[in-house]
Tab-separated table of C-alpha atoms in Angstrom:
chain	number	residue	atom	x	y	z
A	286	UNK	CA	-10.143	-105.506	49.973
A	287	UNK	CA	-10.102	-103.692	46.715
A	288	UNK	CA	-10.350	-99.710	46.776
A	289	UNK	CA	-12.642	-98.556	44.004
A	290	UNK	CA	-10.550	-95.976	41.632
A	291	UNK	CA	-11.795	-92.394	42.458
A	292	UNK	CA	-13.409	-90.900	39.053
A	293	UNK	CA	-11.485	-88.228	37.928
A	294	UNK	CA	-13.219	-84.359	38.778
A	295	UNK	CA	-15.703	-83.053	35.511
A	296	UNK	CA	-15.977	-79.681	37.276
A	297	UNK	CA	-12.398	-78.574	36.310
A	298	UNK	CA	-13.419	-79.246	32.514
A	299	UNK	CA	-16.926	-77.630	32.736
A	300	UNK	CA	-15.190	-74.341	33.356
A	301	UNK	CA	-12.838	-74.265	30.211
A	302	UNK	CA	-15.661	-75.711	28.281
A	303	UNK	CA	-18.022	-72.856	29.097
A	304	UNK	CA	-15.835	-69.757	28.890
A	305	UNK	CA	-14.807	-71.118	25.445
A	306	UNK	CA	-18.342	-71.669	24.207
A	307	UNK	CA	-18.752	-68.242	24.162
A	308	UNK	CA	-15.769	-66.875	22.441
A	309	UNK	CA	-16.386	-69.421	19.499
A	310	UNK	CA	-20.311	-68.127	19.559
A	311	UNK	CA	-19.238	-64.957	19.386
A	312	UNK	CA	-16.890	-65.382	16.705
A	313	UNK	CA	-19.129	-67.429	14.717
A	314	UNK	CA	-21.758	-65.025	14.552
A	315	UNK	CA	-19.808	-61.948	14.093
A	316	UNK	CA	-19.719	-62.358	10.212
A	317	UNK	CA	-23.597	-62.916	10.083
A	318	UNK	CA	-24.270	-60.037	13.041
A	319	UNK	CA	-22.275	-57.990	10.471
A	320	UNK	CA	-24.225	-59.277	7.266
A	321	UNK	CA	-27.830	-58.001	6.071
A	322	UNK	CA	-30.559	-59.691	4.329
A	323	UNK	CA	-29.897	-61.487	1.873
A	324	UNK	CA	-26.019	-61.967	2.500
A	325	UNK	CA	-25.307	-58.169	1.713
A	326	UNK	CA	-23.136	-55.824	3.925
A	327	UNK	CA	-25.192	-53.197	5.424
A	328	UNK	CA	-25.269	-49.321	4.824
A	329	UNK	CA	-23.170	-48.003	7.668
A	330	UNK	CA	-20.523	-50.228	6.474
A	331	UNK	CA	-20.442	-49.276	3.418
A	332	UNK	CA	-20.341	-45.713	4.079
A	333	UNK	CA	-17.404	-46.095	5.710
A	334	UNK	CA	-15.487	-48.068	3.272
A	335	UNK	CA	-16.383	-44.675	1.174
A	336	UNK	CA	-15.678	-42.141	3.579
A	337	UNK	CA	-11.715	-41.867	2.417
A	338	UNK	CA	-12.680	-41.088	-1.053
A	339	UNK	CA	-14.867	-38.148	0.121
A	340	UNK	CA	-12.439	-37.225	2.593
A	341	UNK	CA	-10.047	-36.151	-0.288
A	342	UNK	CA	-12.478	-33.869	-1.824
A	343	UNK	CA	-11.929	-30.360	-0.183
A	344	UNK	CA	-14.999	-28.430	-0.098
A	345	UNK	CA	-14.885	-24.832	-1.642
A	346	UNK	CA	-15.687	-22.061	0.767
A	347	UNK	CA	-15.364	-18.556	0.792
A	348	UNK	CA	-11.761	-19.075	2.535
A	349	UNK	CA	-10.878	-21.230	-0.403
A	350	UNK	CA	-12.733	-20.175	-3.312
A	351	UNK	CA	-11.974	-22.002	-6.890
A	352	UNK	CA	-9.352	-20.360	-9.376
A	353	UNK	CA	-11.099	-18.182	-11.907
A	354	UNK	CA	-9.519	-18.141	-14.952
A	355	UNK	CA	-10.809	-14.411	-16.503
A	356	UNK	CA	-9.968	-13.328	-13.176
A	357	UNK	CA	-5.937	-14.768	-13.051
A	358	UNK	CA	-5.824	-13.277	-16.411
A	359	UNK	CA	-7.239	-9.726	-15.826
A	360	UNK	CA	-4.470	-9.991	-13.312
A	361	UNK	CA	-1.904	-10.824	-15.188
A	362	UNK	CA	-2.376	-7.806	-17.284
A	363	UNK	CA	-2.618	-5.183	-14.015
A	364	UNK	CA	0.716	-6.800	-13.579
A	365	UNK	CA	2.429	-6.213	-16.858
A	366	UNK	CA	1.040	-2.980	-17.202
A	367	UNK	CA	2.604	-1.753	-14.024
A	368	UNK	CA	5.567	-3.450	-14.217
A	369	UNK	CA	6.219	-2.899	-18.036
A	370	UNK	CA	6.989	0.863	-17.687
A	371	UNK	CA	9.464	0.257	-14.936
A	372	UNK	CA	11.420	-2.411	-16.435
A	373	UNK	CA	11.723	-0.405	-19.796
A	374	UNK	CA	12.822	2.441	-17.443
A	375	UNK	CA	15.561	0.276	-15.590
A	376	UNK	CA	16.584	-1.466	-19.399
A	377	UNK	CA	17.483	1.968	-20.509
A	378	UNK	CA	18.815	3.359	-17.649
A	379	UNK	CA	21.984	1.415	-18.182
A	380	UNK	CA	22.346	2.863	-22.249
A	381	UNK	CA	24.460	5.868	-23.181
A	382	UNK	CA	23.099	8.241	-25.730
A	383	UNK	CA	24.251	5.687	-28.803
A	384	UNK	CA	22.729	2.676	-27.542
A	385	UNK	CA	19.327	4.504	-26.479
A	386	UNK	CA	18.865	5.352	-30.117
A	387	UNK	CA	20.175	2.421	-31.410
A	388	UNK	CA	18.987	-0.910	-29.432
A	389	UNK	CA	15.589	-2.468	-28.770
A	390	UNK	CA	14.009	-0.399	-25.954
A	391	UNK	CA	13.360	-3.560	-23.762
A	392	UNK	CA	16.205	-5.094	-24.057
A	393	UNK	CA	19.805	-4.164	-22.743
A	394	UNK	CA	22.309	-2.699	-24.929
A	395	UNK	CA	25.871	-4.144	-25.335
A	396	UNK	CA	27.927	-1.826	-23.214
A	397	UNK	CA	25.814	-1.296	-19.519
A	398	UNK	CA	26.331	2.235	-18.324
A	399	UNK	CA	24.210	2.522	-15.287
A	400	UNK	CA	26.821	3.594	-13.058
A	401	UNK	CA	28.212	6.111	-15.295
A	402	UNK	CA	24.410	7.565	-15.890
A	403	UNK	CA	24.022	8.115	-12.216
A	404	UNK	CA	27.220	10.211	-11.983
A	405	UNK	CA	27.037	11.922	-14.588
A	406	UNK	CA	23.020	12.700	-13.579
A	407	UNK	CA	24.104	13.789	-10.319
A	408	UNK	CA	27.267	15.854	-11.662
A	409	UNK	CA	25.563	17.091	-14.634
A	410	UNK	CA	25.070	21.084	-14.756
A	411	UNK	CA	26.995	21.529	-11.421
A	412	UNK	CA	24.663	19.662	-9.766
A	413	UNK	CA	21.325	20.393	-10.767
A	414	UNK	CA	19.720	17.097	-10.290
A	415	UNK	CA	21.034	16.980	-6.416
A	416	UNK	CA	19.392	21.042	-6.191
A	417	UNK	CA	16.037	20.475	-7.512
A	418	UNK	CA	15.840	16.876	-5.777
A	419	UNK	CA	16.480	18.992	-1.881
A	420	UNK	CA	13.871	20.792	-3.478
A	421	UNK	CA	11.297	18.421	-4.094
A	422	UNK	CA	11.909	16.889	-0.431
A	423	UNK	CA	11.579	20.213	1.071
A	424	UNK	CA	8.370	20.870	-0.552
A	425	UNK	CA	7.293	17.246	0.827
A	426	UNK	CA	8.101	17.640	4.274
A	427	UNK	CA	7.052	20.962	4.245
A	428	UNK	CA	3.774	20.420	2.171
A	429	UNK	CA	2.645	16.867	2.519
A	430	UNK	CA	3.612	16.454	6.059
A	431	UNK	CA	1.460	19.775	7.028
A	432	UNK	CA	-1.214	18.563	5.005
A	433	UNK	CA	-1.075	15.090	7.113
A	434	UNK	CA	-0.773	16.759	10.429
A	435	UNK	CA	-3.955	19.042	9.759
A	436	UNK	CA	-5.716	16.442	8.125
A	437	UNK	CA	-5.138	14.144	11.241
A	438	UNK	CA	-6.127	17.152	13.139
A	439	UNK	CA	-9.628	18.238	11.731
A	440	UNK	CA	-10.351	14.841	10.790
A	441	UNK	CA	-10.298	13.584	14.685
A	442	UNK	CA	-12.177	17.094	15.904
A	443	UNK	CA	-14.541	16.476	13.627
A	444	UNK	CA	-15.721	12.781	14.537
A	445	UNK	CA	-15.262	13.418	17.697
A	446	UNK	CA	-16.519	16.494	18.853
A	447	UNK	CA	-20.151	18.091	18.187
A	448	UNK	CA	-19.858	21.803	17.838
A	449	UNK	CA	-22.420	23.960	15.912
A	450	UNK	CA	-22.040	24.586	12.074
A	451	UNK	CA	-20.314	20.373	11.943
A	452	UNK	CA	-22.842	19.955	8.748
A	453	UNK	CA	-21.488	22.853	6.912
A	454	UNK	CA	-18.116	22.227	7.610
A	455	UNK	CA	-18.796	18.638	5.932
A	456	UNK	CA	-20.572	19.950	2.778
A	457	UNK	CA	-17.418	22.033	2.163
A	458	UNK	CA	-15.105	19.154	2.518
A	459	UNK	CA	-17.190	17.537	0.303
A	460	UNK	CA	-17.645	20.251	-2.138
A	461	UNK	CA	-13.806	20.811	-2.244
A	462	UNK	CA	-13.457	16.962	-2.381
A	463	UNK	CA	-15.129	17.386	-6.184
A	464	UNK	CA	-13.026	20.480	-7.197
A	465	UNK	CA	-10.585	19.702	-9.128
A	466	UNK	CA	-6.828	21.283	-8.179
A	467	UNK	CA	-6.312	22.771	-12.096
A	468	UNK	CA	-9.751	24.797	-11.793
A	469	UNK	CA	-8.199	26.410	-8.085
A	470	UNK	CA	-4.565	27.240	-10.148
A	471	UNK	CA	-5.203	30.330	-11.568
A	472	UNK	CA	-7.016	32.455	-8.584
A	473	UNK	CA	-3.900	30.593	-6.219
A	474	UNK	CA	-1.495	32.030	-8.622
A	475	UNK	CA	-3.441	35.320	-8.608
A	476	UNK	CA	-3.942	35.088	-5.164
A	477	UNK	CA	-0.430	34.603	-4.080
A	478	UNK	CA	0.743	37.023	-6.959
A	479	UNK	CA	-0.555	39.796	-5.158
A	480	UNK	CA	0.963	39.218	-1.845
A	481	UNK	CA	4.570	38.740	-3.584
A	482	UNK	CA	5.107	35.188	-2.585
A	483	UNK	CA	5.098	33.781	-6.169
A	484	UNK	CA	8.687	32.683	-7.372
A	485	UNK	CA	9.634	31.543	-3.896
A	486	UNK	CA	8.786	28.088	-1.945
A	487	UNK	CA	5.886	29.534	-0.443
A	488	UNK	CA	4.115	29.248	-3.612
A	489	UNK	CA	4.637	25.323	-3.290
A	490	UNK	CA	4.639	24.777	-0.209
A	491	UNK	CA	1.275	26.673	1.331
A	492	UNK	CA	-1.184	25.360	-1.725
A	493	UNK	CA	0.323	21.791	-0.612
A	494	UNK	CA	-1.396	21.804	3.034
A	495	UNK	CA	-4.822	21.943	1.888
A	496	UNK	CA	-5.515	18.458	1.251
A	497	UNK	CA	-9.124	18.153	1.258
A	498	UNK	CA	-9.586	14.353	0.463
A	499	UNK	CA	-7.256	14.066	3.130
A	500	UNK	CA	-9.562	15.406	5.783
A	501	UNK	CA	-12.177	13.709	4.531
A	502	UNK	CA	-10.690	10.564	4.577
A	503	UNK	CA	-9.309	11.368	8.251
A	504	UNK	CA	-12.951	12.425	9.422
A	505	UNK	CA	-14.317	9.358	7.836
A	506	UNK	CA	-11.580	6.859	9.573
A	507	UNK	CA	-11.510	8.669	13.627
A	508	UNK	CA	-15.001	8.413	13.286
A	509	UNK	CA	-14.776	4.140	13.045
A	510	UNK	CA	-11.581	3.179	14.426
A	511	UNK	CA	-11.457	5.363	17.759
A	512	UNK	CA	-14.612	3.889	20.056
A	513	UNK	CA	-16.391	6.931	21.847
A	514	UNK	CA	-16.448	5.197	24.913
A	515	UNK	CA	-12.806	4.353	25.260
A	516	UNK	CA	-12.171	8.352	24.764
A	517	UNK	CA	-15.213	8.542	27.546
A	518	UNK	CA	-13.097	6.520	29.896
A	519	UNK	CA	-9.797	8.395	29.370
A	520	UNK	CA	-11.630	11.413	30.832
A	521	UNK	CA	-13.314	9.705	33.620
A	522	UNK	CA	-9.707	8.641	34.705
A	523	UNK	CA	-8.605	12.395	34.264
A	524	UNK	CA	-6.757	12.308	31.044
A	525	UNK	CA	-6.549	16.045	29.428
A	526	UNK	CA	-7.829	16.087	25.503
A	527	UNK	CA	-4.237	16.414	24.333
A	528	UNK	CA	-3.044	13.298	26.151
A	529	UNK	CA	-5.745	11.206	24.981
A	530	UNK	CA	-5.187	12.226	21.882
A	531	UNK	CA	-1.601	11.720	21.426
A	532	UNK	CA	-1.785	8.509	24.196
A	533	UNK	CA	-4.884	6.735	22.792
A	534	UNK	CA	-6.113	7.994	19.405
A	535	UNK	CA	-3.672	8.828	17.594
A	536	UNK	CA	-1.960	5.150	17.628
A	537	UNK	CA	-5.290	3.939	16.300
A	538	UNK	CA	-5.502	6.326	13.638
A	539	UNK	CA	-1.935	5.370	12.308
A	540	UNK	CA	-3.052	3.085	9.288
A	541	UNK	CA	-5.223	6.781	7.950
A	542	UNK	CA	-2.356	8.541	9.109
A	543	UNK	CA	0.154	6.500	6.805
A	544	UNK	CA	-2.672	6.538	3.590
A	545	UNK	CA	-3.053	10.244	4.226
A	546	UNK	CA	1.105	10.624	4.138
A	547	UNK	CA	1.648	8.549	1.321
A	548	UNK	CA	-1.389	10.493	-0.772
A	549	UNK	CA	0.066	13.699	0.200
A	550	UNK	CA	3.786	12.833	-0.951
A	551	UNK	CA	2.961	11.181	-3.899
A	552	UNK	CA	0.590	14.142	-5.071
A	553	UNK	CA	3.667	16.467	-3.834
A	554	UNK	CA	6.292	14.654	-5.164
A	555	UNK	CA	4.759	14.428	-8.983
A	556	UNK	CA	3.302	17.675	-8.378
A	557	UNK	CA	3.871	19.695	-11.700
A	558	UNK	CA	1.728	22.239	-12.640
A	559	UNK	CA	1.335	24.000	-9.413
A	560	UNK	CA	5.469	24.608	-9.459
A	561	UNK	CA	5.100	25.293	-13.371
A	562	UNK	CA	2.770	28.647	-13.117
A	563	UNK	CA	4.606	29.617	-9.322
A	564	UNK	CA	8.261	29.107	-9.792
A	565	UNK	CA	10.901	30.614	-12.431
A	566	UNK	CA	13.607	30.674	-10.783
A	567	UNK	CA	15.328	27.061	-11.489
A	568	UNK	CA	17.213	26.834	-8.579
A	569	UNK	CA	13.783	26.524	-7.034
A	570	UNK	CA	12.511	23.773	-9.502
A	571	UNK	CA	11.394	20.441	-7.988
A	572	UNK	CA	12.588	17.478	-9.966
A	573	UNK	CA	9.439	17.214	-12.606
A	574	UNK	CA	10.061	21.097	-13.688
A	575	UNK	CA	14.113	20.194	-13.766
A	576	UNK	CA	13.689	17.051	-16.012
A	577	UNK	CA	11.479	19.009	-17.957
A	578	UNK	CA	14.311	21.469	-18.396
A	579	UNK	CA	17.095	18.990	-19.683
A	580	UNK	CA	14.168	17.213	-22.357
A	581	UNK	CA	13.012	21.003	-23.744
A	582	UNK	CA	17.174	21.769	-23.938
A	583	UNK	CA	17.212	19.133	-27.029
A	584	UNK	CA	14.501	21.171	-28.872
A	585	UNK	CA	16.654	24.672	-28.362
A	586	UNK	CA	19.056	25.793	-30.582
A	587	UNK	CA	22.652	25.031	-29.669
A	588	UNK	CA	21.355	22.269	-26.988
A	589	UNK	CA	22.474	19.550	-25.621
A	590	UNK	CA	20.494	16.113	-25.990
A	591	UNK	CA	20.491	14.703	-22.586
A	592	UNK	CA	18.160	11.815	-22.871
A	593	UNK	CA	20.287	9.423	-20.861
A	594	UNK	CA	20.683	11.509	-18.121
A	595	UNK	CA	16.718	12.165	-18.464
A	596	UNK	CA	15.982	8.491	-18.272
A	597	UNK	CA	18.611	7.991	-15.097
A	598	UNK	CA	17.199	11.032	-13.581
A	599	UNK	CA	13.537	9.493	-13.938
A	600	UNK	CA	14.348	6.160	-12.361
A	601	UNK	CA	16.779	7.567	-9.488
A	602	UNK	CA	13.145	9.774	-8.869
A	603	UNK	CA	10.767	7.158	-7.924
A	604	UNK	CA	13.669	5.130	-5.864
A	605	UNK	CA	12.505	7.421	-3.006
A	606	UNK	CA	8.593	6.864	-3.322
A	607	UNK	CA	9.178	3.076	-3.573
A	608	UNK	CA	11.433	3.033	-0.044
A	609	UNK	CA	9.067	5.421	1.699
A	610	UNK	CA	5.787	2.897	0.617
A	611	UNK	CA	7.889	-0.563	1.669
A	612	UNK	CA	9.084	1.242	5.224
A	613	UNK	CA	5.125	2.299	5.873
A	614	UNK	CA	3.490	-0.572	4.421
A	615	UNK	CA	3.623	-2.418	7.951
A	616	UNK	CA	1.441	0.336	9.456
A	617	UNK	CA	-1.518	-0.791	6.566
A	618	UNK	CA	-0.831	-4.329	7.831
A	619	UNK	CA	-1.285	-2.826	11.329
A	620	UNK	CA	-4.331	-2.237	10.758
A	621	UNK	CA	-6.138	-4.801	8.036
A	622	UNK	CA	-7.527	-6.456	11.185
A	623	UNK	CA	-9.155	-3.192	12.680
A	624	UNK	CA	-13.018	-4.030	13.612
A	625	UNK	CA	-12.683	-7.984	12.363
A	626	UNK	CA	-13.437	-9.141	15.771
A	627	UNK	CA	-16.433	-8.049	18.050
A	628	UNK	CA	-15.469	-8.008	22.137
């Protein structure tokens, strides 16, 4: 007897067949999923193939605003006319007498003499240049450094505090604020004539620590950068007025404190005709009366032409101003953020 052969199993096929049916559907009709009527891609796709070129094209905002050209050049003029002056100052701070009169004035002569300039400015007339400049820093620290601290004083008191006769006080500020300091010279000198303080560094130092623009500018900054309420708290917690002050306002009036300084020490510093009408004495001069004194010497008979040391003696002047504005600057940074951010 003959056994039939056993057909082989279809259902093992049927499997493979089916799950690969659908991956060769869905490949087949990805391509005309993805295509629109008429054979053409549609918009989304599209869009995307352009979205790179877009992407490259930064949009201007106000954190990123486009160059201006008038405005890069106005700029560029500010520049060289502050920075022309002090390079022809520096250029001819290194010339002796000869090559002063004799070279290019921005340009450097053949021998350089800088070092020899600065000695013989500092050495020159036994010494005057190192007398008047003690001088002139006296009369700073004496004059523009009152002049801060009372401007720091009655600028606070006056935000801060409500006290009868505040609107008055503020129309004199103001008032004083448009008075110019050459109208006041005259009664000062008059002034100070009559109680014998002229000739002496009273006369330079005293007219120095009212600084009117000072307080104003003082009043004007306490008033926005110390909150009311934080001072309100201080007290509530028991703090005295003198250690909030120098515990919680006065570090957030340190960016006016610095402007005020600087004002004050620059106006001292160049200060001039205040010194001029007040002082004869020269071992009282400041260091714009004392320059002053070597140029007129070339105009007297029998004088010496000092230009040279005139020049040196200029440049080794504002070397002090520059140091004091780069050491303070950070406080101004310090405070460039004040009130950009709302708790």
């Amino acid at each position: 007897m003959t056994t039939p052969p056993v057909p082989a199993p279809a259902a093992a096929a049927t499997p493979a067949t089916s799950a690969s049916t659908p991956a060769t559907t869905a490949v087949s009709t990805s391509p005309s999923a993805a295509r629109g009527p008429g054979g053409s891609s549609p918009a989304p796709l599209s869009a995307a193939r352009s979205a790179p070129k877009r992407r490259g094209r930064t949009p201007r905002t106000p954190l990123s605003p486009r160059p201006s050209l008038p405005l890069t050049l106005v700029t560029g003029l500010v520049l060289v006319y502050t920075l022309l002056p002090l390079a022809w100052l520096f250029i001819n701070a290194t010339k002796d007498q000869n090559g002063l009169l004799n070279s290019f004035g921005l340009w450097f002569a053949d021998d350089v003499n800088l070092w020899d300039n600065i000695t013989r400015t500092l050495s020159y007339d036994d010494g005057a240049f190192v007398r008047w400049l003690l001088n002139t820093l006296l009369y700073v620290v004496a004059g523009a450094g009152g002049a801060t601290v009372l401007a720091v004083l009655g600028g606070y008191a006056l935000a801060k505090f409500a006290f009868p006769g505040r609107r008055a006080v503020f129309a004199v500020v103001i008032g004083a604020v448009a008075v110019p300091g050459t109208a006041l010279a005259v009664p000062t000198f008059l002034m100070f004539s009559k109680m014998g303080l002229t000739n002496t560094p009273w006369a330079v130092i005293v007219p120095s620590l009212i600084s009117p623009f000072g307080l104003y500018l003082m009043w004007v900054f306490a008033a926005e950068a110390v909150p009311t309420e934080l001072l309100e708290a201080a007290r509530i917690d028991g703090s005295g007025e003198l250690r909030t002050f120098f515990r919680i306002a006065l570090p957030l009036l340190m960016p006016g404190t610095v402007t005020v300084l600087l004002f004050s020490m620059v106006a001292t510093w160049n200060n001039y005709f205040l010194p001029l009408i007040m002082i004869k004495d020269p071992d009282w001069y400041p260091l714009t009366l004392g320059l002053n004194a070597w140029n007129a010497q070339a105009q007297t008979a029998g004088g010496e032409p000092v230009f040279d040391l005139i020049i040196t003696g200029s440049l080794l002047t504002i070397v002090p101003i520059v140091a004091v504005f780069l050491l303070l600057q950070r406080y101004w940074q310090s405070g460039l953020a004040a009130g950009s951010v709302k708790e």
